[in-house]
JSON list of C-alpha atoms in Angstrom, two decimals:
[
{"chain": "A", "resi": 1178, "resn": "MET", "atom": "CA", "xyz": [36.68, 0.52, 30.43]},
{"chain": "A", "resi": 1179, "resn": "ALA", "atom": "CA", "xyz": [33.17, -0.83, 30.69]},
{"chain": "A", "resi": 1180, "resn": "ARG", "atom": "CA", "xyz": [31.64, -0.63, 34.08]},
{"chain": "A", "resi": 1181, "resn": "PRO", "atom": "CA", "xyz": [30.34, -3.87, 35.58]},
{"chain": "A", "resi": 1182, "resn": "SER", "atom": "CA", "xyz": [26.63, -4.49, 35.32]},
{"chain": "A", "resi": 1183, "resn": "PRO", "atom": "CA", "xyz": [24.70, -4.17, 38.59]},
{"chain": "A", "resi": 1184, "resn": "TYR", "atom": "CA", "xyz": [22.60, -7.11, 37.42]},
{"chain": "A", "resi": 1185, "resn": "PRO", "atom": "CA", "xyz": [24.64, -10.32, 37.43]},
{"chain": "A", "resi": 1186, "resn": "GLU", "atom": "CA", "xyz": [22.14, -12.14, 35.22]},
{"chain": "A", "resi": 1187, "resn": "ASP", "atom": "CA", "xyz": [22.67, -9.68, 32.34]},
{"chain": "A", "resi": 1188, "resn": "PRO", "atom": "CA", "xyz": [24.74, -11.13, 29.50]},
{"chain": "A", "resi": 1189, "resn": "ALA", "atom": "CA", "xyz": [28.02, -9.51, 28.61]},
{"chain": "A", "resi": 1190, "resn": "PRO", "atom": "CA", "xyz": [27.82, -6.99, 25.73]},
{"chain": "A", "resi": 1191, "resn": "GLU", "atom": "CA", "xyz": [29.69, -9.29, 23.34]},
{"chain": "A", "resi": 1192, "resn": "GLN", "atom": "CA", "xyz": [27.02, -11.97, 23.80]},
{"chain": "A", "resi": 1193, "resn": "VAL", "atom": "CA", "xyz": [24.10, -9.69, 23.02]},
{"chain": "A", "resi": 1194, "resn": "ASN", "atom": "CA", "xyz": [23.71, -9.18, 19.31]},
{"chain": "A", "resi": 1195, "resn": "PRO", "atom": "CA", "xyz": [20.00, -9.29, 18.46]},
{"chain": "A", "resi": 1196, "resn": "GLY", "atom": "CA", "xyz": [20.75, -8.74, 14.77]},
{"chain": "A", "resi": 1197, "resn": "SER", "atom": "CA", "xyz": [22.56, -12.04, 14.37]},
{"chain": "A", "resi": 1198, "resn": "ASN", "atom": "CA", "xyz": [20.75, -15.32, 13.87]},
{"chain": "A", "resi": 1199, "resn": "ASN", "atom": "CA", "xyz": [22.89, -17.14, 16.42]},
{"chain": "A", "resi": 1200, "resn": "TRP", "atom": "CA", "xyz": [22.08, -14.84, 19.32]},
{"chain": "A", "resi": 1201, "resn": "ASP", "atom": "CA", "xyz": [22.00, -16.70, 22.59]},
{"chain": "A", "resi": 1202, "resn": "PRO", "atom": "CA", "xyz": [20.33, -14.64, 25.33]},
{"chain": "A", "resi": 1203, "resn": "SER", "atom": "CA", "xyz": [21.85, -16.54, 28.22]},
{"chain": "A", "resi": 1204, "resn": "PRO", "atom": "CA", "xyz": [25.32, -15.62, 29.60]},
{"chain": "A", "resi": 1205, "resn": "ASN", "atom": "CA", "xyz": [26.45, -19.25, 29.91]},
{"chain": "A", "resi": 1206, "resn": "GLY", "atom": "CA", "xyz": [25.29, -20.76, 26.65]},
{"chain": "A", "resi": 1207, "resn": "SER", "atom": "CA", "xyz": [21.92, -22.48, 26.91]},
{"chain": "A", "resi": 1208, "resn": "ILE", "atom": "CA", "xyz": [21.81, -22.90, 30.70]},
{"chain": "A", "resi": 1209, "resn": "GLY", "atom": "CA", "xyz": [18.49, -21.73, 32.08]},
{"chain": "A", "resi": 1210, "resn": "VAL", "atom": "CA", "xyz": [16.97, -20.85, 28.69]},
{"chain": "A", "resi": 1211, "resn": "ASP", "atom": "CA", "xyz": [14.27, -22.88, 27.07]},
{"chain": "A", "resi": 1212, "resn": "PRO", "atom": "CA", "xyz": [15.60, -24.07, 23.68]},
{"chain": "A", "resi": 1213, "resn": "ARG", "atom": "CA", "xyz": [12.15, -23.53, 22.16]},
{"chain": "A", "resi": 1214, "resn": "TRP", "atom": "CA", "xyz": [12.45, -19.84, 22.99]},
{"chain": "A", "resi": 1215, "resn": "VAL", "atom": "CA", "xyz": [15.86, -19.63, 21.31]},
{"chain": "A", "resi": 1216, "resn": "ARG", "atom": "CA", "xyz": [14.52, -21.34, 18.16]},
{"chain": "A", "resi": 1217, "resn": "ALA", "atom": "CA", "xyz": [11.47, -19.08, 18.14]},
{"chain": "A", "resi": 1218, "resn": "HIS", "atom": "CA", "xyz": [13.64, -16.00, 18.52]},
{"chain": "A", "resi": 1219, "resn": "ARG", "atom": "CA", "xyz": [15.91, -17.09, 15.67]},
{"chain": "A", "resi": 1220, "resn": "ALA", "atom": "CA", "xyz": [12.91, -17.80, 13.44]},
{"chain": "A", "resi": 1221, "resn": "PHE", "atom": "CA", "xyz": [11.52, -14.36, 14.26]},
{"chain": "A", "resi": 1222, "resn": "ASP", "atom": "CA", "xyz": [14.85, -12.75, 13.29]},
{"chain": "A", "resi": 1223, "resn": "VAL", "atom": "CA", "xyz": [14.84, -14.62, 9.97]},
{"chain": "A", "resi": 1224, "resn": "LEU", "atom": "CA", "xyz": [11.29, -13.45, 9.26]},
{"chain": "A", "resi": 1225, "resn": "LYS", "atom": "CA", "xyz": [12.22, -9.84, 10.05]},
{"chain": "A", "resi": 1226, "resn": "GLU", "atom": "CA", "xyz": [15.16, -10.00, 7.65]},
{"chain": "A", "resi": 1227, "resn": "ARG", "atom": "CA", "xyz": [13.08, -11.53, 4.85]},
{"chain": "A", "resi": 1228, "resn": "ILE", "atom": "CA", "xyz": [10.30, -8.98, 5.23]},
{"chain": "A", "resi": 1229, "resn": "ALA", "atom": "CA", "xyz": [12.83, -6.14, 5.17]},
{"chain": "A", "resi": 1230, "resn": "GLU", "atom": "CA", "xyz": [14.34, -7.50, 1.94]},
{"chain": "A", "resi": 1231, "resn": "ILE", "atom": "CA", "xyz": [11.03, -7.54, 0.02]},
{"chain": "A", "resi": 1232, "resn": "PRO", "atom": "CA", "xyz": [10.57, -4.39, -2.06]},
{"chain": "A", "resi": 1233, "resn": "ILE", "atom": "CA", "xyz": [7.21, -2.96, -1.13]},
{"chain": "A", "resi": 1234, "resn": "LEU", "atom": "CA", "xyz": [7.33, 0.19, -3.24]},
{"chain": "A", "resi": 1235, "resn": "ARG", "atom": "CA", "xyz": [8.67, 0.37, -6.77]},
{"chain": "A", "resi": 1236, "resn": "ARG", "atom": "CA", "xyz": [9.68, 3.32, -8.88]},
{"chain": "A", "resi": 1237, "resn": "PHE", "atom": "CA", "xyz": [7.40, 4.34, -11.70]},
{"chain": "A", "resi": 1238, "resn": "ASP", "atom": "CA", "xyz": [8.43, 2.71, -14.99]},
{"chain": "A", "resi": 1239, "resn": "GLN", "atom": "CA", "xyz": [7.54, 4.81, -18.05]},
{"chain": "A", "resi": 1240, "resn": "GLY", "atom": "CA", "xyz": [7.44, 1.69, -20.23]},
{"chain": "A", "resi": 1241, "resn": "LYS", "atom": "CA", "xyz": [4.75, -0.13, -18.23]},
{"chain": "A", "resi": 1242, "resn": "LEU", "atom": "CA", "xyz": [1.01, 0.43, -18.13]},
{"chain": "A", "resi": 1243, "resn": "PRO", "atom": "CA", "xyz": [-0.10, 2.26, -14.97]},
{"chain": "A", "resi": 1244, "resn": "VAL", "atom": "CA", "xyz": [-2.96, 0.58, -13.14]},
{"chain": "A", "resi": 1245, "resn": "VAL", "atom": "CA", "xyz": [-5.08, 2.52, -10.66]},
{"chain": "A", "resi": 1246, "resn": "VAL", "atom": "CA", "xyz": [-7.15, 0.58, -8.14]},
{"chain": "A", "resi": 1247, "resn": "VAL", "atom": "CA", "xyz": [-9.93, 2.63, -6.55]},
{"chain": "A", "resi": 1248, "resn": "TYR", "atom": "CA", "xyz": [-11.97, 1.71, -3.50]},
{"chain": "A", "resi": 1249, "resn": "ALA", "atom": "CA", "xyz": [-14.71, 3.63, -1.76]},
{"chain": "A", "resi": 1250, "resn": "SER", "atom": "CA", "xyz": [-16.44, 2.57, 1.43]},
{"chain": "A", "resi": 1251, "resn": "ALA", "atom": "CA", "xyz": [-19.19, 4.23, 3.43]},
{"chain": "A", "resi": 1252, "resn": "TRP", "atom": "CA", "xyz": [-16.74, 6.45, 5.32]},
{"chain": "A", "resi": 1253, "resn": "ALA", "atom": "CA", "xyz": [-13.37, 6.41, 3.49]},
{"chain": "A", "resi": 1254, "resn": "ILE", "atom": "CA", "xyz": [-11.77, 6.34, 0.06]},
{"chain": "A", "resi": 1255, "resn": "SER", "atom": "CA", "xyz": [-8.48, 4.87, -1.08]},
{"chain": "A", "resi": 1256, "resn": "ALA", "atom": "CA", "xyz": [-6.59, 4.42, -4.32]},
{"chain": "A", "resi": 1257, "resn": "ALA", "atom": "CA", "xyz": [-3.37, 2.74, -5.34]},
{"chain": "A", "resi": 1258, "resn": "LEU", "atom": "CA", "xyz": [-1.21, 3.34, -8.39]},
{"chain": "A", "resi": 1259, "resn": "MET", "atom": "CA", "xyz": [0.41, 0.07, -9.37]},
{"chain": "A", "resi": 1260, "resn": "GLN", "atom": "CA", "xyz": [2.43, -1.50, -12.16]},
{"chain": "A", "resi": 1261, "resn": "GLU", "atom": "CA", "xyz": [2.79, -5.13, -13.11]},
{"chain": "A", "resi": 1262, "resn": "TYR", "atom": "CA", "xyz": [6.18, -6.84, -12.83]},
{"chain": "A", "resi": 1263, "resn": "ALA", "atom": "CA", "xyz": [6.36, -10.55, -13.71]},
{"chain": "A", "resi": 1264, "resn": "GLY", "atom": "CA", "xyz": [2.64, -11.07, -13.15]},
{"chain": "A", "resi": 1265, "resn": "VAL", "atom": "CA", "xyz": [2.56, -9.31, -9.77]},
{"chain": "A", "resi": 1266, "resn": "TYR", "atom": "CA", "xyz": [1.20, -5.81, -9.19]},
{"chain": "A", "resi": 1267, "resn": "TYR", "atom": "CA", "xyz": [3.64, -3.65, -7.22]},
{"chain": "A", "resi": 1268, "resn": "LEU", "atom": "CA", "xyz": [2.67, -0.46, -5.44]},
{"chain": "A", "resi": 1269, "resn": "ILE", "atom": "CA", "xyz": [3.94, 2.86, -6.79]},
{"chain": "A", "resi": 1270, "resn": "LEU", "atom": "CA", "xyz": [1.72, 5.34, -4.95]},
{"chain": "A", "resi": 1271, "resn": "PHE", "atom": "CA", "xyz": [-1.04, 4.97, -2.36]},
{"chain": "A", "resi": 1272, "resn": "THR", "atom": "CA", "xyz": [-3.52, 7.46, -1.00]},
{"chain": "A", "resi": 1273, "resn": "SER", "atom": "CA", "xyz": [-6.48, 7.28, 1.35]},
{"chain": "A", "resi": 1274, "resn": "ARG", "atom": "CA", "xyz": [-8.53, 9.52, 3.53]},
{"chain": "A", "resi": 1275, "resn": "THR", "atom": "CA", "xyz": [-11.76, 9.60, 5.47]},
{"chain": "A", "resi": 1276, "resn": "LEU", "atom": "CA", "xyz": [-14.71, 11.33, 3.90]},
{"chain": "A", "resi": 1277, "resn": "LYS", "atom": "CA", "xyz": [-15.78, 14.76, 5.04]},
{"chain": "A", "resi": 1278, "resn": "SER", "atom": "CA", "xyz": [-19.24, 15.16, 6.53]},
{"chain": "A", "resi": 1279, "resn": "ASN", "atom": "CA", "xyz": [-20.80, 16.39, 3.28]},
{"chain": "A", "resi": 1280, "resn": "GLU", "atom": "CA", "xyz": [-19.11, 13.59, 1.29]},
{"chain": "A", "resi": 1281, "resn": "LEU", "atom": "CA", "xyz": [-20.65, 10.88, 3.46]},
{"chain": "A", "resi": 1282, "resn": "ASN", "atom": "CA", "xyz": [-23.92, 11.39, 1.56]},
{"chain": "A", "resi": 1283, "resn": "TYR", "atom": "CA", "xyz": [-22.32, 10.77, -1.85]},
{"chain": "A", "resi": 1284, "resn": "GLY", "atom": "CA", "xyz": [-23.37, 7.75, -3.86]},
{"chain": "A", "resi": 1285, "resn": "VAL", "atom": "CA", "xyz": [-21.01, 5.00, -4.97]},
{"chain": "A", "resi": 1286, "resn": "VAL", "atom": "CA", "xyz": [-20.31, 6.70, -8.31]},
{"chain": "A", "resi": 1287, "resn": "GLU", "atom": "CA", "xyz": [-19.43, 10.00, -6.71]},
{"chain": "A", "resi": 1288, "resn": "LYS", "atom": "CA", "xyz": [-17.14, 8.38, -4.13]},
{"chain": "A", "resi": 1289, "resn": "GLU", "atom": "CA", "xyz": [-15.27, 6.43, -6.80]},
{"chain": "A", "resi": 1290, "resn": "VAL", "atom": "CA", "xyz": [-14.89, 9.52, -8.98]},
{"chain": "A", "resi": 1291, "resn": "LEU", "atom": "CA", "xyz": [-13.62, 11.45, -5.96]},
{"chain": "A", "resi": 1292, "resn": "THR", "atom": "CA", "xyz": [-11.09, 8.68, -5.33]},
{"chain": "A", "resi": 1293, "resn": "LEU", "atom": "CA", "xyz": [-9.98, 8.65, -8.96]},
{"chain": "A", "resi": 1294, "resn": "LEU", "atom": "CA", "xyz": [-9.57, 12.43, -9.02]},
{"chain": "A", "resi": 1295, "resn": "ARG", "atom": "CA", "xyz": [-7.44, 12.27, -5.88]},
{"chain": "A", "resi": 1296, "resn": "ILE", "atom": "CA", "xyz": [-4.98, 9.67, -7.23]},
{"chain": "A", "resi": 1297, "resn": "LEU", "atom": "CA", "xyz": [-4.77, 11.44, -10.61]},
{"chain": "A", "resi": 1298, "resn": "ASP", "atom": "CA", "xyz": [-3.97, 14.68, -8.82]},
{"chain": "A", "resi": 1299, "resn": "LEU", "atom": "CA", "xyz": [-1.27, 13.14, -6.62]},
{"chain": "A", "resi": 1300, "resn": "GLY", "atom": "CA", "xyz": [0.32, 11.16, -9.45]},
{"chain": "A", "resi": 1301, "resn": "TYR", "atom": "CA", "xyz": [-0.17, 13.82, -12.12]},
{"chain": "A", "resi": 1302, "resn": "ASN", "atom": "CA", "xyz": [3.48, 14.04, -13.20]},
{"chain": "A", "resi": 1303, "resn": "MET", "atom": "CA", "xyz": [3.68, 10.27, -13.68]},
{"chain": "A", "resi": 1304, "resn": "LEU", "atom": "CA", "xyz": [0.30, 9.80, -15.34]},
{"chain": "A", "resi": 1305, "resn": "VAL", "atom": "CA", "xyz": [-0.30, 12.80, -17.59]},
{"chain": "A", "resi": 1306, "resn": "GLY", "atom": "CA", "xyz": [-0.66, 11.88, -21.25]},
{"chain": "A", "resi": 1307, "resn": "ARG", "atom": "CA", "xyz": [-0.66, 8.12, -20.65]},
{"chain": "A", "resi": 1308, "resn": "GLN", "atom": "CA", "xyz": [-3.22, 5.36, -21.06]},
{"chain": "A", "resi": 1309, "resn": "ILE", "atom": "CA", "xyz": [-4.37, 4.33, -17.56]},
{"chain": "A", "resi": 1310, "resn": "GLN", "atom": "CA", "xyz": [-6.21, 1.19, -16.55]},
{"chain": "A", "resi": 1311, "resn": "VAL", "atom": "CA", "xyz": [-8.63, 1.75, -13.66]},
{"chain": "A", "resi": 1312, "resn": "LEU", "atom": "CA", "xyz": [-9.75, -1.26, -11.60]},
{"chain": "A", "resi": 1313, "resn": "THR", "atom": "CA", "xyz": [-12.93, -0.76, -9.62]},
{"chain": "A", "resi": 1314, "resn": "ARG", "atom": "CA", "xyz": [-15.47, -2.89, -7.77]},
{"chain": "A", "resi": 1315, "resn": "HIS", "atom": "CA", "xyz": [-18.44, -1.31, -9.51]},
{"chain": "A", "resi": 1316, "resn": "SER", "atom": "CA", "xyz": [-19.04, -0.68, -13.20]},
{"chain": "A", "resi": 1317, "resn": "THR", "atom": "CA", "xyz": [-20.61, 2.69, -12.44]},
{"chain": "A", "resi": 1318, "resn": "LEU", "atom": "CA", "xyz": [-17.57, 4.61, -13.64]},
{"chain": "A", "resi": 1319, "resn": "VAL", "atom": "CA", "xyz": [-18.18, 3.21, -17.14]},
{"chain": "A", "resi": 1320, "resn": "TRP", "atom": "CA", "xyz": [-21.69, 4.62, -16.96]},
{"chain": "A", "resi": 1321, "resn": "LEU", "atom": "CA", "xyz": [-20.32, 8.03, -16.06]},
{"chain": "A", "resi": 1322, "resn": "PHE", "atom": "CA", "xyz": [-18.18, 8.23, -19.19]},
{"chain": "A", "resi": 1323, "resn": "ARG", "atom": "CA", "xyz": [-20.99, 7.01, -21.47]},
{"chain": "A", "resi": 1324, "resn": "SER", "atom": "CA", "xyz": [-23.61, 9.41, -20.10]},
{"chain": "A", "resi": 1325, "resn": "ALA", "atom": "CA", "xyz": [-24.38, 12.62, -21.94]},
{"chain": "A", "resi": 1326, "resn": "GLY", "atom": "CA", "xyz": [-25.69, 15.79, -20.38]},
{"chain": "A", "resi": 1327, "resn": "LEU", "atom": "CA", "xyz": [-24.49, 15.23, -16.83]},
{"chain": "A", "resi": 1328, "resn": "GLN", "atom": "CA", "xyz": [-25.21, 18.14, -14.55]},
{"chain": "A", "resi": 1329, "resn": "GLY", "atom": "CA", "xyz": [-24.00, 19.33, -11.20]},
{"chain": "A", "resi": 1330, "resn": "ARG", "atom": "CA", "xyz": [-21.11, 17.71, -9.42]},
{"chain": "A", "resi": 1331, "resn": "LEU", "atom": "CA", "xyz": [-20.94, 14.67, -11.74]},
{"chain": "A", "resi": 1332, "resn": "GLY", "atom": "CA", "xyz": [-20.87, 16.93, -14.80]},
{"chain": "A", "resi": 1333, "resn": "GLN", "atom": "CA", "xyz": [-17.98, 18.93, -13.37]},
{"chain": "A", "resi": 1334, "resn": "TRP", "atom": "CA", "xyz": [-16.07, 15.78, -12.47]},
{"chain": "A", "resi": 1335, "resn": "ALA", "atom": "CA", "xyz": [-16.70, 14.26, -15.91]},
{"chain": "A", "resi": 1336, "resn": "ALA", "atom": "CA", "xyz": [-15.23, 17.42, -17.44]},
{"chain": "A", "resi": 1337, "resn": "LEU", "atom": "CA", "xyz": [-12.17, 17.11, -15.18]},
{"chain": "A", "resi": 1338, "resn": "LEU", "atom": "CA", "xyz": [-11.69, 13.48, -16.22]},
{"chain": "A", "resi": 1339, "resn": "SER", "atom": "CA", "xyz": [-12.27, 14.07, -19.95]},
{"chain": "A", "resi": 1340, "resn": "PRO", "atom": "CA", "xyz": [-8.58, 14.73, -20.86]},
{"chain": "A", "resi": 1341, "resn": "TRP", "atom": "CA", "xyz": [-7.47, 11.45, -19.28]},
{"chain": "A", "resi": 1342, "resn": "ALA", "atom": "CA", "xyz": [-7.26, 8.24, -21.33]},
{"chain": "A", "resi": 1343, "resn": "LEU", "atom": "CA", "xyz": [-8.90, 5.86, -18.86]},
{"chain": "A", "resi": 1344, "resn": "GLU", "atom": "CA", "xyz": [-9.80, 2.22, -19.39]},
{"chain": "A", "resi": 1345, "resn": "ILE", "atom": "CA", "xyz": [-12.30, 1.25, -16.70]},
{"chain": "A", "resi": 1346, "resn": "VAL", "atom": "CA", "xyz": [-12.23, -2.45, -15.73]},
{"chain": "A", "resi": 1347, "resn": "LYS", "atom": "CA", "xyz": [-14.55, -4.02, -13.17]},
{"chain": "A", "resi": 1348, "resn": "CYS", "atom": "CA", "xyz": [-12.71, -6.30, -10.74]},
{"chain": "A", "resi": 1349, "resn": "LYS", "atom": "CA", "xyz": [-14.28, -9.71, -10.67]},
{"chain": "A", "resi": 1350, "resn": "LYS", "atom": "CA", "xyz": [-12.10, -11.20, -7.95]},
{"chain": "A", "resi": 1351, "resn": "GLY", "atom": "CA", "xyz": [-10.05, -9.78, -5.09]}
]
């Protein structure tokens, strides 16, 4: 047997069902409750349900072209592995991290290569042996693959990227 509530204004348990769209927070119907609040609460519940129904992540589809979007800022890098379904890019894998103190001095090319290496490492099993489209804000990655005789860090990274079949595309919008 349920024990009586010490607070008389509390609704009975059968009236409280926040998951339903017809939830009425007042114990006596709509007495004492602003109807705008009830409508707002119901609208919020509908929005929560619709957001929860939208698939945010998708599984990797072997038959579709993988698209990697790389982004490097002054203090962080991020990359997303995506695939296109019905004209919309859906997320498969996402990675980001802040740059270490020595990496803060890297140029744009080095930061983008670092980002690309990170996503290729994390998604290796999905991406190995496949043609990959890389979307980037800068066309400097194209320069890296066309340059001969790179030395130092860029030379090592170019050697690491050489087995991959990458198509670098500069993003013009978005």
